[in-house]
CSV table of C-alpha atoms in Angstrom, one decimal:
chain,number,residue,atom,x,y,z
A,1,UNK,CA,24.2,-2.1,-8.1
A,2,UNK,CA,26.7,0.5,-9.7
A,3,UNK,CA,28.0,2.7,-7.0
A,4,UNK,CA,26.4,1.7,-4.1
A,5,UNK,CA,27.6,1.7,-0.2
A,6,UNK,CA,28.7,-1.3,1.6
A,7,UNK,CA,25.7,-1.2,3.7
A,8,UNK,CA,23.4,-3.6,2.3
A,9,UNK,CA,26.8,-6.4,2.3
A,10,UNK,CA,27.9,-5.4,6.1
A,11,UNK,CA,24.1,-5.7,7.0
A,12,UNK,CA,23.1,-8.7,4.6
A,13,UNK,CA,20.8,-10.6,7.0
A,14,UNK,CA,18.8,-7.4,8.2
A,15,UNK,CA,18.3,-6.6,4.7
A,16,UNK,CA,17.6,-9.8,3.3
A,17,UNK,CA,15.8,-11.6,5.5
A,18,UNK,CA,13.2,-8.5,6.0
A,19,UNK,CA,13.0,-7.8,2.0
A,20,UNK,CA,11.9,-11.7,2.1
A,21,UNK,CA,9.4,-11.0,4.6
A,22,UNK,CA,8.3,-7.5,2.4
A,23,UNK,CA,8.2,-9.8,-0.6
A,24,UNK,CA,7.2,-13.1,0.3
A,25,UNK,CA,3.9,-14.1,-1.8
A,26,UNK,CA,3.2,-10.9,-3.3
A,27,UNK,CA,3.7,-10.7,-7.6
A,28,UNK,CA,4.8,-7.1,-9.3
A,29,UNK,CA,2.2,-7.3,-12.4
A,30,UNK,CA,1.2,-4.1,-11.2
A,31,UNK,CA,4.4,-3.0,-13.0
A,32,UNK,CA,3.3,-5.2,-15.6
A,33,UNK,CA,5.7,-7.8,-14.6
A,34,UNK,CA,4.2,-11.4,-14.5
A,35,UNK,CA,5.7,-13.9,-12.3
A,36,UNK,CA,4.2,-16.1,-10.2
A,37,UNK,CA,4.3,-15.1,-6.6
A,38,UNK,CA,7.6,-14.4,-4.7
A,39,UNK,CA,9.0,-17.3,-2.0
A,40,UNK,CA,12.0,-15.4,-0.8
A,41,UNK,CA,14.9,-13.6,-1.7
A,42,UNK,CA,18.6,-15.4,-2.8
A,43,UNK,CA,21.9,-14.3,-2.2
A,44,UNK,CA,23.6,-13.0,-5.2
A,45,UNK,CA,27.2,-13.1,-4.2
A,46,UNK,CA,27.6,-15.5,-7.1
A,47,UNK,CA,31.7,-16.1,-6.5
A,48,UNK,CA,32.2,-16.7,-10.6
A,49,UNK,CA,31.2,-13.0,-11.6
A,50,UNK,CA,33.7,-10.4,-11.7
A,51,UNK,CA,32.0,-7.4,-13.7
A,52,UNK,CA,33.4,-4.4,-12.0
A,53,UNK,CA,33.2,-5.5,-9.2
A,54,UNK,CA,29.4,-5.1,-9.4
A,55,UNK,CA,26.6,-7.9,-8.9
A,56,UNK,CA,23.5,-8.7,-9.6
A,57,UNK,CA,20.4,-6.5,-7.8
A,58,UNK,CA,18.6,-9.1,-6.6
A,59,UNK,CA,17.6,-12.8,-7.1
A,60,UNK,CA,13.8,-14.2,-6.2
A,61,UNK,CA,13.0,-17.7,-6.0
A,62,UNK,CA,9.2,-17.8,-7.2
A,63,UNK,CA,6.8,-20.0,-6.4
A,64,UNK,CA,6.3,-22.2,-9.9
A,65,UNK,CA,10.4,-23.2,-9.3
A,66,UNK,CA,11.7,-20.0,-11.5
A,67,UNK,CA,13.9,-17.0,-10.8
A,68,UNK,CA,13.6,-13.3,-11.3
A,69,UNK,CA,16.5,-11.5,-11.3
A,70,UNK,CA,15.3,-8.1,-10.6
A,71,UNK,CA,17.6,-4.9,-11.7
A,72,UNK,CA,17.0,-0.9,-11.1
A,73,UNK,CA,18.4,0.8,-13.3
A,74,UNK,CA,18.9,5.2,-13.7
A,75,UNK,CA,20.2,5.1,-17.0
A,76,UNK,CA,20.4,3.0,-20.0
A,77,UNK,CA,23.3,1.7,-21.3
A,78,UNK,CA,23.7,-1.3,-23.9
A,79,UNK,CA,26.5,-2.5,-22.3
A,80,UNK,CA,24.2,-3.4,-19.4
A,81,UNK,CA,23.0,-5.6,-21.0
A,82,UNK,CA,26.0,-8.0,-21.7
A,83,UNK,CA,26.9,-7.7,-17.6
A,84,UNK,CA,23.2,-8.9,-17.3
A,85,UNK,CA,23.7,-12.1,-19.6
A,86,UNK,CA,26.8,-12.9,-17.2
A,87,UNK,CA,24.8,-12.6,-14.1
A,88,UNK,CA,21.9,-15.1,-15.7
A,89,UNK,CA,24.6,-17.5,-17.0
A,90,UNK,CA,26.2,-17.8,-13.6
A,91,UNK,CA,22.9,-18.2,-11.7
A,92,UNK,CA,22.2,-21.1,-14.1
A,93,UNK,CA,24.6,-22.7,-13.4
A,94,UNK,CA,24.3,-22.2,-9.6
A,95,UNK,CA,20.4,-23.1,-9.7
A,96,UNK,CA,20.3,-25.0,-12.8
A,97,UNK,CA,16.4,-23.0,-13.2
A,98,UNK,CA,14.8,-21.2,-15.8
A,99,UNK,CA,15.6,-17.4,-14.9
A,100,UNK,CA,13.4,-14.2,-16.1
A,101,UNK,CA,15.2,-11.0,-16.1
A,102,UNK,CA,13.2,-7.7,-15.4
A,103,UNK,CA,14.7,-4.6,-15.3
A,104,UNK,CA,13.4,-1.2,-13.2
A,105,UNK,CA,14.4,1.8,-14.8
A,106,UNK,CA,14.2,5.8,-13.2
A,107,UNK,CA,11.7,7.9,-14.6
A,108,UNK,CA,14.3,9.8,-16.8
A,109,UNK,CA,14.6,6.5,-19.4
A,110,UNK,CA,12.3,6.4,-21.8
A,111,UNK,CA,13.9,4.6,-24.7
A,112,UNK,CA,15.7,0.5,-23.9
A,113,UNK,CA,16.9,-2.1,-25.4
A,114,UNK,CA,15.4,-5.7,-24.5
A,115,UNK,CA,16.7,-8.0,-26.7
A,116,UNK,CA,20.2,-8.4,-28.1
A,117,UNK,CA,21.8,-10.5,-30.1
A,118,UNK,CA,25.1,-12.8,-30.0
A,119,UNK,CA,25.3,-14.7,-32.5
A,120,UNK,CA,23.9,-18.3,-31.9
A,121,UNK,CA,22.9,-17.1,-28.4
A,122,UNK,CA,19.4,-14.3,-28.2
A,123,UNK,CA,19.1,-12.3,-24.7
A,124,UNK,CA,15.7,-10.9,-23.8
A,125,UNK,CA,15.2,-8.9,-20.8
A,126,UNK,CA,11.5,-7.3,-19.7
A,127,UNK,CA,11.9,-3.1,-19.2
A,128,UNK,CA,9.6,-1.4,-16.9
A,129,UNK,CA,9.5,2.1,-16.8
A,130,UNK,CA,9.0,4.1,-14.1
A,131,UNK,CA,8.5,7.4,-15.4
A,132,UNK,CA,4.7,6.2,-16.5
A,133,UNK,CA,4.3,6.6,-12.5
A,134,UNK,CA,3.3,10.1,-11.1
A,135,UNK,CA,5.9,9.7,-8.0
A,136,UNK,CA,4.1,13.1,-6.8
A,137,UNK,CA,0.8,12.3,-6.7
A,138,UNK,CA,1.5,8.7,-5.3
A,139,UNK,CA,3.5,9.8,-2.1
A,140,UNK,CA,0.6,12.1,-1.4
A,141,UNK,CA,-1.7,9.4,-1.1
A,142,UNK,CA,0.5,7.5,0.8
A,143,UNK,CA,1.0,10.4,3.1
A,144,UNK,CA,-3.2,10.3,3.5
A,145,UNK,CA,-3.2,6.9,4.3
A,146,UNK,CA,-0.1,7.0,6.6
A,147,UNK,CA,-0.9,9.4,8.6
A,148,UNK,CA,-4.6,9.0,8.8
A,149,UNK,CA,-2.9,5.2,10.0
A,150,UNK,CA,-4.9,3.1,7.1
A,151,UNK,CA,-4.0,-0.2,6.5
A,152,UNK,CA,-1.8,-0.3,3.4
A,153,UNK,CA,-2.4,-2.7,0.8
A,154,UNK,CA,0.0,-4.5,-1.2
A,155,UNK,CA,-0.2,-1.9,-4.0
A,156,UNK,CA,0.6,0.8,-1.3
A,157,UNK,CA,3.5,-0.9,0.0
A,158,UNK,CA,5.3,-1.8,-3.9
A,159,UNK,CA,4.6,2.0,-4.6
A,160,UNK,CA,6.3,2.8,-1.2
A,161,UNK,CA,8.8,0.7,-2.2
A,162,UNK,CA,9.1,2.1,-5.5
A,163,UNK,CA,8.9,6.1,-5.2
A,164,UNK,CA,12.3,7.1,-5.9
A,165,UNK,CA,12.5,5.6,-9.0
A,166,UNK,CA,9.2,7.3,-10.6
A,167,UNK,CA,8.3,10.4,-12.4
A,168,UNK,CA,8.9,13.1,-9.7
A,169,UNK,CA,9.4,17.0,-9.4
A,170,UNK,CA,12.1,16.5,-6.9
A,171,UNK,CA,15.6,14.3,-7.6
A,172,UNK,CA,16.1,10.7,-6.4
A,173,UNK,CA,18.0,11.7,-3.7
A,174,UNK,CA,15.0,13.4,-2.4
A,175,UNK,CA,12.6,11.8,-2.6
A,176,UNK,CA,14.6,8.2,-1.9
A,177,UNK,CA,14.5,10.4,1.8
A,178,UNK,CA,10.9,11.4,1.8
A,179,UNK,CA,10.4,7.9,1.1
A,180,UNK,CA,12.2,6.5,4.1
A,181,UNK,CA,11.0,9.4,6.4
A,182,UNK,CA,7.2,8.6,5.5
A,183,UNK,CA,8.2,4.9,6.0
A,184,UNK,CA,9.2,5.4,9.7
A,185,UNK,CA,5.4,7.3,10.7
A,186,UNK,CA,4.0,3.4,9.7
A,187,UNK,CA,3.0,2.7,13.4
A,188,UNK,CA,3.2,-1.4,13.0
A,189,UNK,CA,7.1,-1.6,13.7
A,190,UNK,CA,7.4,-5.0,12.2
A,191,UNK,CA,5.8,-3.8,9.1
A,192,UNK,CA,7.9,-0.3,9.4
A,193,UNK,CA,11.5,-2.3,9.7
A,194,UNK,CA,10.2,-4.3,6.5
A,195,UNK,CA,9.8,-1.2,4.0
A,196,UNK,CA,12.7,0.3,5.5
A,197,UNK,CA,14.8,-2.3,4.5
A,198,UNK,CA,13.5,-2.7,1.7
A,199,UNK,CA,13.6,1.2,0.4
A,200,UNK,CA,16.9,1.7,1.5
A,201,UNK,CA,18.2,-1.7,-0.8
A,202,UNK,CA,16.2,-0.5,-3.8
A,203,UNK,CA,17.5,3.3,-3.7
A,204,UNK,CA,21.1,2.2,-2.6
A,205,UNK,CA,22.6,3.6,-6.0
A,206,UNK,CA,21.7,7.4,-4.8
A,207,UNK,CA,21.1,7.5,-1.1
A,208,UNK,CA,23.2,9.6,1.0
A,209,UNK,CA,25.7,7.2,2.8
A,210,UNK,CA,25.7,8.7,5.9
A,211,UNK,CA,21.9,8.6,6.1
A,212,UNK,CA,21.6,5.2,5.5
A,213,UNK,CA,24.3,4.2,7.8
A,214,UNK,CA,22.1,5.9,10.4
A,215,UNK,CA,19.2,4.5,9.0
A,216,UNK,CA,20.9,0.7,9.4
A,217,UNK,CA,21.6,1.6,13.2
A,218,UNK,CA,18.0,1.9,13.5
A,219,UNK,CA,17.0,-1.5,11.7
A,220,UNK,CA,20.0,-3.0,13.5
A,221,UNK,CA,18.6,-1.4,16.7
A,222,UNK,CA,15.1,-2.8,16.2
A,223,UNK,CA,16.0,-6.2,15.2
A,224,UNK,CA,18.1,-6.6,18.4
A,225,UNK,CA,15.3,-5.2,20.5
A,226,UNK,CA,12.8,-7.8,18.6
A,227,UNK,CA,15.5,-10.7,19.7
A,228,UNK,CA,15.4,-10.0,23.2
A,229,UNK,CA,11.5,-9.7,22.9
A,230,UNK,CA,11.6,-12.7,21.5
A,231,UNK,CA,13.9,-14.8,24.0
A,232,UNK,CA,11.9,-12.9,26.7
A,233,UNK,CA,8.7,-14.6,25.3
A,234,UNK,CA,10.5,-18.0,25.6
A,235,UNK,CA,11.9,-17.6,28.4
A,236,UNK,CA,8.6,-16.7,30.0
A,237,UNK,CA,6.9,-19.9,27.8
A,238,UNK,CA,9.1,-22.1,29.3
A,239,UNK,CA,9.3,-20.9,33.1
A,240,UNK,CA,5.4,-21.4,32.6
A,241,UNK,CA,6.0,-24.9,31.8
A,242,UNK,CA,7.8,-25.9,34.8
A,243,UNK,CA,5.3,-24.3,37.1
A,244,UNK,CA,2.4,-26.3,35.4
């Protein structure tokens, strides 16, 4: 991701392992992308790229044995193209498994490029454009069902995921913020911590830094809290086991 923050590498597991959980069986056809149904996130810290210093978005394992390597993109540039191929090449040769390259781009592309030729080798990539999205209308329905404390669906929780990047009458920033804020009135914490990981990954290219360093502080916060919860519960399992 081009000119993102350190937080999503300093914080890896918290936002990895809860993007797997947001993810985790669900398929993005609703963007017209058609895949079979997510297992999990992979790590893209794939040692043989050196592109800028930039990597890959993000990596799914998918349940029929494939990958999709899954880009968000602002702009449109050619070029992006040929730093794409290099990612796919070296997850080939890491996974050695077919891999099916989508890329997200902000409501302000309209034109791409999805093919491109080089010579003896043909690239194809799969655009989806987010500007045929009404980001405005969307959030307000969220904000219904949020605050009236409906249970999202699966729909509901992609276009939570996916608001700052759609058609919108405020700027990314913005509205990458309204997102998270709406995010944190979802009253089931577990599902909450999910989407909040999850948003602040996807709109890591124009978040403020500062607000999602605090914004990690409160994931971090909540996972350690869920630990303790958690060792408490066995703890408690266990003493119950000795008195029996």
């Amino acid at each position: 991701m081009s000119g993102q923050t350190d937080i999503a590498y300093n914080n890896y597991d918290i936002i990895f392992r809860n993007m797997t959980a947001q993810f985790k069986e669900k398929v993005l056809d609703f963007y017209g992308i058609q895949t079979a149904p997510i297992v999990r996130v992979e790590a893209v810290d794939l040692p043989t790229i050196a592109v800028n210093d930039r990597r890959m978005d993000f990596l799914f394992l998918l349940a029929d044995d494939t990958y999709l390597h899954l880009e968000f993109q602002t702009t449109f540039d050619e070029k992006d193209l040929d730093r794409f191929l290099q990612y796919d090449v070296s997850a080939y040769e890491r996974y050695k498994k077919p891999i099916k390259t989508v890329v997200i781009y902000g409501s302000n592309v309209e034109k791409v490029l999805e093919q491109k030729s080089y010579g003896s080798v043909q690239y194809n990539i799969q655009a989806a454009l987010m500007r045929n999205y009404d980001g405005d209308a969307i959030i307000q329905d969220l904000w219904t069902k949020i605050e009236n404390e409906e249970e999202l669906t699966d729909l509901d929780e992609l276009h939570l995921i996916f608001l700052p990047l759609m058609q919108s009458s405020v700027n990314r920033s913005e509205r990458a913020i309204e997102t998270v804020e709406l995010a944190k009135r979802i009253k089931d914490e577990e599902k909450q911590v999910r989407l909040l990981a999850t948003i602040i990954a996807v709109s890591d290219k124009f978040i403020d830094k500062e607000y999602v360093e605090k914004l990690m502080e409160v994931l971090s916060m909540a996972r350690v809290i869920r630990m303790a919860e958690e060792r408490a519960r066995i703890s408690e399992s266990q003493q119950a086991i000795k008195n029996t």
